[in-house]
Structure formats: structure tokens, C-alpha cells
């Protein structure tokens, strides 16, 4: 019989995507799969690989006999429960922000730093933030060849990064502005939302998101940076193993339901060419290259949502920087950005025994 897998947060938005991923796999290495959620959701029945499973209430005993426990829950829940799962003998693979920068917890993207999973003194492995993750497969592949030195990025983040609340809010805002001739006068979108009962006091996005872009994600940190921008910087350094990588990020929310995009300016230690970058991207199984602008061919969120790969396009050799590439990436923030990468770490653990 194979190892025992637990999914904590089975009834949440990412948990649902995780179950879709497990159901979509041709085969799985697991002898048993346990679904776990808050006591409020316990007792629900969900179908996993043809079997109807009852969701168990989160409690220390549910981790007994578990080999790998994936956590898709808020930071505070992970902070409390991942160590409990580890103390009961499970390896916790955590998708929250609770442990990502803990020096005793590896931060893993399997196609970039899979070997890091072997050193996990706390029995916990962390999954990166979806914004960082969306560009990591591409940057990891280029770094191996050219040696990354500096990174300047702007993100274009989807509403589902803010969970179901974010998805619901964007849908409600789009409904409120649909069919109206808005966008030619400052404040008219905001007024239309207020008139529809959608106060900006209640939005997770700080400002109207429909018909708009919002240069903000996360919470305020020193120097005017957002927590999301600092995550991009700190997590990129840790995953790529470049502690002094120079990073500057601007994180922006856009009216897209799911799939984060990033415009990346990456400076390397040696000269780069578009041809070689294309070859490197084409050779990486988790990357799909969509790069023929003469034919209008480049990745966009609405064309790639629901897919597992990282989509890369608009690859250009920066005109004034001989060692720099500019490119555009799109990645489904709920799949590779969250559930899929977590599951890939769990699979890697199963493969390595
Ligand atoms: C966001 N990256 O997009 C965050 C979610 N983890 O809001």
C-alpha cells in the first residue's frame, strides 16, 4: 500500500482545485487520501478518484498515520497546525505565508530546486506565493544557463488571488458597470459601484477593479512597499539560491478572474539571445512558449486559465542592456501558483520515498 496523503482545507477554493488536480492525474502514488477541514465543514462528502470521502474535522488525531499533509488554509491556521501534523509524523507541505521565509523550512518549486525538499528540520516544506511562482519556472531555466543578477518585474494579478471574496467582488463589479457608458470621467466607475451598493469600503482591492487597474496587493510595509512586492523579492532570492539578487517589483491587480501575469526584465551575468532563450523555454516541460507577435501570438490570462504550464511570450533582448531579457509570463494562480505546485511537492516526496 502507498503512503497516506492528507489535504487540509479540502473545502476551500484552492482545496477544490487540489481535488480536481488529484482527480485528473492518470495515477497517484497514495494508498489513502484523507480530506480535512474546519469543524464547520466536517461531514461534507467529496468525490476523490471515484470514492466518496467524508471530510474530517481538523484535530491532532487526524494526522496519525499520515505521511504527507498538504495545507491550503490561512496563515494562522497553518502556523498552528502544520507543526502539529509534523509532530505526529507527517511532512507538512504548506501553501500559506506562515513558514516561507523560515530558514529551517525549504521553499520549493520542483523544476527549480527540488533537492531542497530533502533538508526540512521542522518537517515542513513551504509553497511560494502565487505571484513569485508564476515566473519561477521561466527564471529558473534561464538562471541555470545565464546566471541571473537582477530582476525588475511588474505583476498583473487576478482577483482570485484574494480568494472567493475577490472573485465574487469582481463579478459583482462587472455586473454593476455592464452596459453603461463609463470611463470618460474621473470617479464615474466608483459612483456606479456605490449606486449598486458596492462600497469601496468593502472591497479586498482598495479601489474599483472593474474597468480599472489597481497598483496594490497585500499590506503596507516600510518605505511604501507592499507585502506582496517584498514577497516577490525575498522568495525569488530563496528559491533561486541567490541571496543578493537585486529585485524590484511593482504589484498590480487587474480585472481578471484567474491567472497572474508578470512583465519581467531579467539581467544576467552573460550575454543572452532570444534564440537561445526560446530553446531553453522549449526544452522545459512545464513551459509553453507562445511567442509570434507578427501573428498576434502571445499569452494572455483568458487564453491560458485552467492550464498547468507557465506560458511565456514577448521574449526580447533588451535593446540597451546586452545581458538582459524582457518577457511576459502567465500562470494560473490557483493551479501552478497554489494547488498544483503543492501537489507536485507532495508527489516528489512520494517518489523519493
Ligand atoms: C494575491 N498573491 O494574488 C496573493 C495571494 N496569495 O493576492
mmCIF file of C-alpha atoms and ligand atoms in Angstrom:
data_model
loop_
_atom_site.group_PDB
_atom_site.id
_atom_site.type_symbol
_atom_site.label_atom_id
_atom_site.label_comp_id
_atom_site.label_asym_id
_atom_site.label_seq_id
_atom_site.Cartn_x
_atom_site.Cartn_y
_atom_site.Cartn_z
ATOM 1 C CA UNK A 1 0.000 0.000 0.000
ATOM 2 C CA UNK A 2 1.203 3.508 -0.832
ATOM 3 C CA UNK A 3 1.767 6.455 1.531
ATOM 4 C CA UNK A 4 -1.120 8.331 3.168
ATOM 5 C CA UNK A 5 -1.901 11.843 1.874
ATOM 6 C CA UNK A 6 -3.976 14.398 3.800
ATOM 7 C CA UNK A 7 -5.464 17.595 2.355
ATOM 8 C CA UNK A 8 -6.155 20.233 4.997
ATOM 9 C CA UNK A 9 -8.526 22.923 3.721
ATOM 10 C CA UNK A 10 -10.278 20.475 1.393
ATOM 11 C CA UNK A 11 -13.453 22.571 1.140
ATOM 12 C CA UNK A 12 -11.762 25.911 0.299
ATOM 13 C CA UNK A 13 -11.172 27.486 -3.142
ATOM 14 C CA UNK A 14 -7.618 26.108 -3.517
ATOM 15 C CA UNK A 15 -8.670 22.813 -1.878
ATOM 16 C CA UNK A 16 -11.282 22.357 -4.626
ATOM 17 C CA UNK A 17 -8.643 22.917 -7.312
ATOM 18 C CA UNK A 18 -6.402 20.435 -5.487
ATOM 19 C CA UNK A 19 -9.113 17.760 -5.664
ATOM 20 C CA UNK A 20 -9.557 18.492 -9.404
ATOM 21 C CA UNK A 21 -5.803 18.009 -9.867
ATOM 22 C CA UNK A 22 -5.783 14.719 -7.928
ATOM 23 C CA UNK A 23 -8.804 13.510 -9.911
ATOM 24 C CA UNK A 24 -7.134 14.494 -13.192
ATOM 25 C CA UNK A 25 -3.909 12.547 -12.554
ATOM 26 C CA UNK A 26 -3.504 9.357 -14.606
ATOM 27 C CA UNK A 27 -2.285 7.588 -11.491
ATOM 28 C CA UNK A 28 -1.442 8.598 -7.926
ATOM 29 C CA UNK A 29 1.059 7.043 -5.528
ATOM 30 C CA UNK A 30 -1.226 7.283 -2.470
ATOM 31 C CA UNK A 31 -2.583 4.292 -0.540
ATOM 32 C CA UNK A 32 -5.137 6.528 1.225
ATOM 33 C CA UNK A 33 -6.293 10.125 0.835
ATOM 34 C CA UNK A 34 -7.805 11.978 3.813
ATOM 35 C CA UNK A 35 -9.783 15.203 3.481
ATOM 36 C CA UNK A 36 -9.650 17.597 6.436
ATOM 37 C CA UNK A 37 -11.307 20.964 7.070
ATOM 38 C CA UNK A 38 -12.584 23.174 9.893
ATOM 39 C CA UNK A 39 -15.243 21.615 12.146
ATOM 40 C CA UNK A 40 -17.806 23.820 10.302
ATOM 41 C CA UNK A 41 -17.168 21.944 7.011
ATOM 42 C CA UNK A 42 -16.588 18.498 8.541
ATOM 43 C CA UNK A 43 -19.032 15.815 7.457
ATOM 44 C CA UNK A 44 -19.307 17.087 3.864
ATOM 45 C CA UNK A 45 -18.842 14.405 1.234
ATOM 46 C CA UNK A 46 -16.485 14.933 -1.726
ATOM 47 C CA UNK A 47 -15.570 12.536 -4.523
ATOM 48 C CA UNK A 48 -11.866 11.809 -4.958
ATOM 49 C CA UNK A 49 -10.802 9.369 -7.692
ATOM 50 C CA UNK A 50 -14.234 7.745 -7.739
ATOM 51 C CA UNK A 51 -14.543 7.299 -3.977
ATOM 52 C CA UNK A 52 -16.884 9.378 -1.821
ATOM 53 C CA UNK A 53 -14.844 10.701 1.130
ATOM 54 C CA UNK A 54 -16.220 12.321 4.274
ATOM 55 C CA UNK A 55 -14.389 15.495 5.312
ATOM 56 C CA UNK A 56 -12.825 15.092 8.778
ATOM 57 C CA UNK A 57 -12.655 17.874 11.373
ATOM 58 C CA UNK A 58 -9.174 19.296 11.988
ATOM 59 C CA UNK A 59 -7.810 17.659 15.161
ATOM 60 C CA UNK A 60 -4.393 16.271 16.167
ATOM 61 C CA UNK A 61 -5.504 12.625 15.754
ATOM 62 C CA UNK A 62 -6.440 13.014 12.074
ATOM 63 C CA UNK A 63 -2.711 13.224 11.282
ATOM 64 C CA UNK A 64 -1.913 9.843 12.840
ATOM 65 C CA UNK A 65 -0.572 7.567 10.100
ATOM 66 C CA UNK A 66 -0.382 10.440 7.570
ATOM 67 C CA UNK A 67 2.844 10.605 5.529
ATOM 68 C CA UNK A 68 2.277 13.906 3.666
ATOM 69 C CA UNK A 69 -0.189 16.617 4.773
ATOM 70 C CA UNK A 70 -0.893 19.439 2.311
ATOM 71 C CA UNK A 71 -2.209 22.659 3.891
ATOM 72 C CA UNK A 72 -4.351 25.112 1.893
ATOM 73 C CA UNK A 73 -5.555 27.271 4.786
ATOM 74 C CA UNK A 74 -4.993 30.820 6.147
ATOM 75 C CA UNK A 75 -1.589 31.699 7.653
ATOM 76 C CA UNK A 76 -2.760 31.496 11.279
ATOM 77 C CA UNK A 77 -4.255 28.016 10.792
ATOM 78 C CA UNK A 78 -1.066 26.731 9.133
ATOM 79 C CA UNK A 79 1.116 28.345 11.798
ATOM 80 C CA UNK A 80 -0.766 26.403 14.465
ATOM 81 C CA UNK A 81 -1.475 23.098 12.701
ATOM 82 C CA UNK A 82 1.452 22.335 10.372
ATOM 83 C CA UNK A 83 3.780 21.808 13.395
ATOM 84 C CA UNK A 84 1.126 19.541 14.969
ATOM 85 C CA UNK A 85 0.960 17.451 11.776
ATOM 86 C CA UNK A 86 4.781 17.291 11.715
ATOM 87 C CA UNK A 87 4.917 16.259 15.384
ATOM 88 C CA UNK A 88 2.544 13.388 14.530
ATOM 89 C CA UNK A 89 4.961 12.161 11.861
ATOM 90 C CA UNK A 90 3.624 13.780 8.665
ATOM 91 C CA UNK A 91 5.636 16.003 6.328
ATOM 92 C CA UNK A 92 3.591 19.209 6.070
ATOM 93 C CA UNK A 93 3.558 20.918 2.662
ATOM 94 C CA UNK A 94 2.207 24.369 3.396
ATOM 95 C CA UNK A 95 0.715 26.806 0.920
ATOM 96 C CA UNK A 96 0.333 29.693 3.393
ATOM 97 C CA UNK A 97 2.775 32.513 4.098
ATOM 98 C CA UNK A 98 3.471 31.260 7.627
ATOM 99 C CA UNK A 99 6.787 29.484 7.005
ATOM 100 C CA UNK A 100 8.082 30.658 3.606
ATOM 101 C CA UNK A 101 10.972 32.738 4.918
ATOM 102 C CA UNK A 102 11.799 30.473 7.880
ATOM 103 C CA UNK A 103 15.463 29.449 7.314
ATOM 104 C CA UNK A 104 14.610 25.942 8.558
ATOM 105 C CA UNK A 105 11.818 25.494 6.022
ATOM 106 C CA UNK A 106 12.664 24.895 2.353
ATOM 107 C CA UNK A 107 10.687 26.942 -0.202
ATOM 108 C CA UNK A 108 10.269 24.713 -3.220
ATOM 109 C CA UNK A 109 9.399 24.853 -6.917
ATOM 110 C CA UNK A 110 10.138 21.290 -8.079
ATOM 111 C CA UNK A 111 11.506 22.195 -11.524
ATOM 112 C CA UNK A 112 13.843 24.788 -9.959
ATOM 113 C CA UNK A 113 15.074 23.478 -6.568
ATOM 114 C CA UNK A 114 13.562 20.004 -5.980
ATOM 115 C CA UNK A 115 16.596 18.865 -3.957
ATOM 116 C CA UNK A 116 15.764 21.455 -1.286
ATOM 117 C CA UNK A 117 12.931 19.203 -0.040
ATOM 118 C CA UNK A 118 15.493 16.807 1.421
ATOM 119 C CA UNK A 119 16.551 19.237 4.177
ATOM 120 C CA UNK A 120 13.482 20.004 6.306
ATOM 121 C CA UNK A 121 14.420 20.093 10.009
ATOM 122 C CA UNK A 122 10.918 21.153 11.049
ATOM 123 C CA UNK A 123 9.159 18.556 8.913
ATOM 124 C CA UNK A 124 7.595 21.441 6.969
ATOM 125 C CA UNK A 125 8.068 22.444 3.311
ATOM 126 C CA UNK A 126 6.643 25.745 2.046
ATOM 127 C CA UNK A 127 4.973 26.531 -1.261
ATOM 128 C CA UNK A 128 5.758 30.020 -2.657
ATOM 129 C CA UNK A 129 3.315 32.887 -3.113
ATOM 130 C CA UNK A 130 1.440 32.622 -6.425
ATOM 131 C CA UNK A 131 2.948 35.831 -7.836
ATOM 132 C CA UNK A 132 6.531 34.645 -7.331
ATOM 133 C CA UNK A 133 5.620 31.155 -8.538
ATOM 134 C CA UNK A 134 4.142 32.347 -11.812
ATOM 135 C CA UNK A 135 7.564 33.368 -13.126
ATOM 136 C CA UNK A 136 9.820 30.846 -11.330
ATOM 137 C CA UNK A 137 9.861 28.059 -13.926
ATOM 138 C CA UNK A 138 10.956 30.557 -16.591
ATOM 139 C CA UNK A 139 13.520 32.334 -14.414
ATOM 140 C CA UNK A 140 14.944 29.074 -13.040
ATOM 141 C CA UNK A 141 15.541 27.750 -16.558
ATOM 142 C CA UNK A 142 17.265 30.977 -17.684
ATOM 143 C CA UNK A 143 19.291 31.260 -14.466
ATOM 144 C CA UNK A 144 20.790 27.789 -14.983
ATOM 145 C CA UNK A 145 22.226 28.917 -18.330
ATOM 146 C CA UNK A 146 22.972 32.628 -17.978
ATOM 147 C CA UNK A 147 23.256 33.327 -14.204
ATOM 148 C CA UNK A 148 20.587 35.758 -13.011
ATOM 149 C CA UNK A 149 21.838 39.023 -11.460
ATOM 150 C CA UNK A 150 18.927 41.490 -11.366
ATOM 151 C CA UNK A 151 15.182 41.336 -11.694
ATOM 152 C CA UNK A 152 12.681 44.135 -12.321
ATOM 153 C CA UNK A 153 9.073 42.969 -12.571
ATOM 154 C CA UNK A 154 5.539 44.324 -12.723
ATOM 155 C CA UNK A 155 2.711 41.931 -11.885
ATOM 156 C CA UNK A 156 -0.802 41.882 -13.320
ATOM 157 C CA UNK A 157 -2.629 39.906 -10.635
ATOM 158 C CA UNK A 158 -6.017 38.256 -10.895
ATOM 159 C CA UNK A 159 -8.907 38.787 -8.475
ATOM 160 C CA UNK A 160 -8.876 35.153 -7.298
ATOM 161 C CA UNK A 161 -5.542 35.877 -5.582
ATOM 162 C CA UNK A 162 -7.828 37.393 -2.942
ATOM 163 C CA UNK A 163 -9.837 34.151 -2.707
ATOM 164 C CA UNK A 164 -13.528 33.558 -3.342
ATOM 165 C CA UNK A 165 -14.272 37.005 -1.915
ATOM 166 C CA UNK A 166 -12.132 38.529 -4.672
ATOM 167 C CA UNK A 167 -13.815 36.507 -7.411
ATOM 168 C CA UNK A 168 -17.287 37.436 -6.138
ATOM 169 C CA UNK A 169 -16.369 41.097 -5.875
ATOM 170 C CA UNK A 170 -15.034 41.306 -9.441
ATOM 171 C CA UNK A 171 -18.119 39.553 -10.845
ATOM 172 C CA UNK A 172 -20.422 41.908 -8.898
ATOM 173 C CA UNK A 173 -18.479 44.989 -10.075
ATOM 174 C CA UNK A 174 -18.580 43.862 -13.715
ATOM 175 C CA UNK A 175 -22.334 43.373 -13.438
ATOM 176 C CA UNK A 176 -22.689 46.866 -11.919
ATOM 177 C CA UNK A 177 -20.828 48.598 -14.783
ATOM 178 C CA UNK A 178 -22.050 46.399 -17.661
ATOM 179 C CA UNK A 179 -23.798 48.243 -20.462
ATOM 180 C CA UNK A 180 -23.031 51.680 -19.002
ATOM 181 C CA UNK A 181 -21.035 54.313 -20.896
ATOM 182 C CA UNK A 182 -18.429 54.738 -18.151
ATOM 183 C CA UNK A 183 -14.740 55.502 -18.118
ATOM 184 C CA UNK A 184 -14.550 59.014 -19.587
ATOM 185 C CA UNK A 185 -14.926 60.948 -16.325
ATOM 186 C CA UNK A 186 -12.860 60.565 -13.153
ATOM 187 C CA UNK A 187 -14.824 58.757 -10.453
ATOM 188 C CA UNK A 188 -17.732 57.568 -12.619
ATOM 189 C CA UNK A 189 -16.899 53.850 -12.121
ATOM 190 C CA UNK A 190 -16.648 54.359 -8.370
ATOM 191 C CA UNK A 191 -20.026 56.140 -8.368
ATOM 192 C CA UNK A 192 -21.661 53.345 -10.382
ATOM 193 C CA UNK A 193 -20.381 50.806 -7.889
ATOM 194 C CA UNK A 194 -21.612 52.855 -4.925
ATOM 195 C CA UNK A 195 -25.028 53.179 -6.596
ATOM 196 C CA UNK A 196 -25.151 49.388 -6.905
ATOM 197 C CA UNK A 197 -24.370 49.017 -3.191
ATOM 198 C CA UNK A 198 -20.726 48.058 -3.803
ATOM 199 C CA UNK A 199 -18.935 50.413 -1.423
ATOM 200 C CA UNK A 200 -15.162 50.622 -1.795
ATOM 201 C CA UNK A 201 -15.098 50.231 1.996
ATOM 202 C CA UNK A 202 -15.967 46.554 1.461
ATOM 203 C CA UNK A 203 -13.634 45.563 -1.379
ATOM 204 C CA UNK A 204 -10.489 43.481 -0.904
ATOM 205 C CA UNK A 205 -8.929 45.597 -3.697
ATOM 206 C CA UNK A 206 -8.880 49.087 -2.066
ATOM 207 C CA UNK A 207 -10.255 50.715 -5.261
ATOM 208 C CA UNK A 208 -12.695 49.778 -8.058
ATOM 209 C CA UNK A 209 -11.313 46.809 -10.020
ATOM 210 C CA UNK A 210 -13.804 46.682 -12.909
ATOM 211 C CA UNK A 211 -12.640 48.913 -15.808
ATOM 212 C CA UNK A 212 -9.522 49.733 -13.801
ATOM 213 C CA UNK A 213 -6.060 48.648 -12.681
ATOM 214 C CA UNK A 214 -5.043 48.946 -9.030
ATOM 215 C CA UNK A 215 -1.359 49.321 -8.128
ATOM 216 C CA UNK A 216 -1.748 47.491 -4.839
ATOM 217 C CA UNK A 217 -1.755 43.944 -3.441
ATOM 218 C CA UNK A 218 -1.133 42.957 0.169
ATOM 219 C CA UNK A 219 -0.486 45.232 3.138
ATOM 220 C CA UNK A 220 1.674 48.337 3.646
ATOM 221 C CA UNK A 221 5.306 47.864 4.629
ATOM 222 C CA UNK A 222 8.199 50.269 5.315
ATOM 223 C CA UNK A 223 9.201 52.638 2.532
ATOM 224 C CA UNK A 224 5.805 52.399 0.796
ATOM 225 C CA UNK A 225 6.365 48.824 -0.401
ATOM 226 C CA UNK A 226 3.514 46.311 -0.316
ATOM 227 C CA UNK A 227 3.892 42.948 1.402
ATOM 228 C CA UNK A 228 3.307 41.293 -1.983
ATOM 229 C CA UNK A 229 6.253 43.181 -3.540
ATOM 230 C CA UNK A 230 8.536 42.131 -0.685
ATOM 231 C CA UNK A 231 7.389 38.505 -1.075
ATOM 232 C CA UNK A 232 8.404 38.586 -4.742
ATOM 233 C CA UNK A 233 11.851 39.854 -3.739
ATOM 234 C CA UNK A 234 12.519 37.607 -0.748
ATOM 235 C CA UNK A 235 11.017 34.407 -2.173
ATOM 236 C CA UNK A 236 12.789 34.773 -5.546
ATOM 237 C CA UNK A 237 16.129 35.042 -3.722
ATOM 238 C CA UNK A 238 15.416 31.970 -1.583
ATOM 239 C CA UNK A 239 14.079 29.696 -4.362
ATOM 240 C CA UNK A 240 16.830 30.569 -6.828
ATOM 241 C CA UNK A 241 19.504 30.401 -4.113
ATOM 242 C CA UNK A 242 20.793 33.920 -4.878
ATOM 243 C CA UNK A 243 20.740 35.748 -1.515
ATOM 244 C CA UNK A 244 21.979 39.027 -3.021
ATOM 245 C CA UNK A 245 19.742 39.011 -6.117
ATOM 246 C CA UNK A 246 18.715 42.606 -6.892
ATOM 247 C CA UNK A 247 14.929 42.699 -7.191
ATOM 248 C CA UNK A 248 12.418 45.488 -7.667
ATOM 249 C CA UNK A 249 8.736 44.613 -8.034
ATOM 250 C CA UNK A 250 5.531 46.589 -8.556
ATOM 251 C CA UNK A 251 2.402 44.515 -7.883
ATOM 252 C CA UNK A 252 -0.802 45.494 -9.659
ATOM 253 C CA UNK A 253 -4.297 43.997 -9.544
ATOM 254 C CA UNK A 254 -6.191 43.773 -12.851
ATOM 255 C CA UNK A 255 -9.809 42.822 -13.665
ATOM 256 C CA UNK A 256 -9.011 39.203 -14.498
ATOM 257 C CA UNK A 257 -10.689 36.395 -12.525
ATOM 258 C CA UNK A 258 -7.841 33.839 -12.503
ATOM 259 C CA UNK A 259 -4.249 33.748 -13.875
ATOM 260 C CA UNK A 260 -1.494 36.068 -12.780
ATOM 261 C CA UNK A 261 0.792 37.677 -15.376
ATOM 262 C CA UNK A 262 4.164 39.374 -14.997
ATOM 263 C CA UNK A 263 6.262 41.622 -17.218
ATOM 264 C CA UNK A 264 9.832 40.594 -16.412
ATOM 265 C CA UNK A 265 13.129 42.429 -17.042
ATOM 266 C CA UNK A 266 15.880 39.977 -16.111
ATOM 267 C CA UNK A 267 19.591 40.890 -16.151
ATOM 268 C CA UNK A 268 22.108 38.039 -16.416
ATOM 269 C CA UNK A 269 25.826 37.517 -15.891
ATOM 270 C CA UNK A 270 26.466 36.792 -19.559
ATOM 271 C CA UNK A 271 25.121 37.899 -22.936
ATOM 272 C CA UNK A 272 21.742 36.463 -23.876
ATOM 273 C CA UNK A 273 19.937 35.946 -27.156
ATOM 274 C CA UNK A 274 16.267 35.477 -27.899
ATOM 275 C CA UNK A 275 17.075 32.352 -29.931
ATOM 276 C CA UNK A 276 18.824 30.659 -27.017
ATOM 277 C CA UNK A 277 16.104 31.770 -24.580
ATOM 278 C CA UNK A 278 13.480 30.234 -26.917
ATOM 279 C CA UNK A 279 15.430 26.953 -26.953
ATOM 280 C CA UNK A 280 15.679 26.951 -23.158
ATOM 281 C CA UNK A 281 11.960 27.614 -22.731
ATOM 282 C CA UNK A 282 11.039 24.996 -25.353
ATOM 283 C CA UNK A 283 13.166 22.385 -23.550
ATOM 284 C CA UNK A 284 11.401 22.901 -20.200
ATOM 285 C CA UNK A 285 8.348 20.594 -19.998
ATOM 286 C CA UNK A 286 6.415 22.913 -17.652
ATOM 287 C CA UNK A 287 6.725 25.921 -20.000
ATOM 288 C CA UNK A 288 4.690 26.627 -23.125
ATOM 289 C CA UNK A 289 6.254 29.204 -25.431
ATOM 290 C CA UNK A 290 3.692 31.384 -27.222
ATOM 291 C CA UNK A 291 5.802 33.960 -28.991
ATOM 292 C CA UNK A 292 4.940 35.058 -32.510
ATOM 293 C CA UNK A 293 3.759 38.666 -32.209
ATOM 294 C CA UNK A 294 3.586 39.033 -36.020
ATOM 295 C CA UNK A 295 0.665 36.623 -35.836
ATOM 296 C CA UNK A 296 -0.758 38.205 -32.655
ATOM 297 C CA UNK A 297 0.521 35.210 -30.744
ATOM 298 C CA UNK A 298 1.410 35.786 -27.082
ATOM 299 C CA UNK A 299 -0.012 34.506 -23.794
ATOM 300 C CA UNK A 300 -2.998 36.249 -22.208
ATOM 301 C CA UNK A 301 -4.743 35.205 -18.973
ATOM 302 C CA UNK A 302 -8.115 34.426 -20.542
ATOM 303 C CA UNK A 303 -6.472 32.126 -23.107
ATOM 304 C CA UNK A 304 -4.456 30.065 -20.620
ATOM 305 C CA UNK A 305 -6.579 29.932 -17.440
ATOM 306 C CA UNK A 306 -7.143 26.377 -16.176
ATOM 307 C CA UNK A 307 -3.845 25.141 -17.590
ATOM 308 C CA UNK A 308 -0.918 23.721 -15.643
ATOM 309 C CA UNK A 309 2.090 25.195 -17.511
ATOM 310 C CA UNK A 310 3.738 28.580 -17.295
ATOM 311 C CA UNK A 311 3.090 30.394 -20.589
ATOM 312 C CA UNK A 312 5.910 32.628 -21.876
ATOM 313 C CA UNK A 313 5.919 35.130 -24.725
ATOM 314 C CA UNK A 314 7.107 38.574 -25.892
ATOM 315 C CA UNK A 315 10.721 37.451 -25.392
ATOM 316 C CA UNK A 316 13.023 40.323 -26.358
ATOM 317 C CA UNK A 317 16.706 41.082 -25.977
ATOM 318 C CA UNK A 318 16.647 44.391 -24.100
ATOM 319 C CA UNK A 319 17.893 46.999 -26.603
ATOM 320 C CA UNK A 320 20.037 48.972 -24.196
ATOM 321 C CA UNK A 321 21.095 46.067 -21.942
ATOM 322 C CA UNK A 322 23.147 43.355 -23.745
ATOM 323 C CA UNK A 323 22.807 40.902 -20.861
ATOM 324 C CA UNK A 324 19.079 41.404 -20.255
ATOM 325 C CA UNK A 325 15.888 39.794 -21.499
ATOM 326 C CA UNK A 326 12.367 41.175 -21.308
ATOM 327 C CA UNK A 327 9.428 38.777 -21.450
ATOM 328 C CA UNK A 328 5.831 38.234 -20.361
ATOM 329 C CA UNK A 329 4.594 35.226 -18.376
ATOM 330 C CA UNK A 330 1.114 33.988 -17.474
ATOM 331 C CA UNK A 331 0.358 31.248 -14.944
ATOM 332 C CA UNK A 332 -2.882 30.055 -13.375
ATOM 333 C CA UNK A 333 -2.533 31.366 -9.811
ATOM 334 C CA UNK A 334 -4.819 28.661 -8.375
ATOM 335 C CA UNK A 335 -3.067 25.791 -10.181
ATOM 336 C CA UNK A 336 0.726 26.196 -10.597
ATOM 337 C CA UNK A 337 0.502 29.250 -8.333
ATOM 338 C CA UNK A 338 -1.006 27.243 -5.472
ATOM 339 C CA UNK A 339 -2.576 23.769 -5.611
ATOM 340 C CA UNK A 340 -0.505 22.236 -8.420
ATOM 341 C CA UNK A 341 2.914 23.218 -7.056
ATOM 342 C CA UNK A 342 1.902 21.999 -3.575
ATOM 343 C CA UNK A 343 0.770 18.692 -5.062
ATOM 344 C CA UNK A 344 3.949 18.394 -7.151
ATOM 345 C CA UNK A 345 5.997 18.749 -3.947
ATOM 346 C CA UNK A 346 3.878 16.006 -2.330
ATOM 347 C CA UNK A 347 4.385 13.754 -5.380
ATOM 348 C CA UNK A 348 8.132 14.428 -5.309
ATOM 349 C CA UNK A 349 8.177 13.313 -1.652
ATOM 350 C CA UNK A 350 6.295 10.121 -2.582
ATOM 351 C CA UNK A 351 8.709 9.396 -5.446
ATOM 352 C CA UNK A 352 11.710 9.897 -3.160
ATOM 353 C CA UNK A 353 10.121 7.619 -0.503
HETATM 354 C C1 LIG B 1 -2.660 37.628 -4.329
HETATM 355 N N1 LIG B 1 -0.539 36.534 -4.193
HETATM 356 O O1 LIG B 1 -2.651 37.490 -5.559
HETATM 357 C C2 LIG B 1 -1.754 36.845 -3.483
HETATM 358 C C3 LIG B 1 -2.455 35.625 -2.994
HETATM 359 N N2 LIG B 1 -1.614 34.716 -2.352
HETATM 360 O O2 LIG B 1 -3.421 38.391 -3.741
#
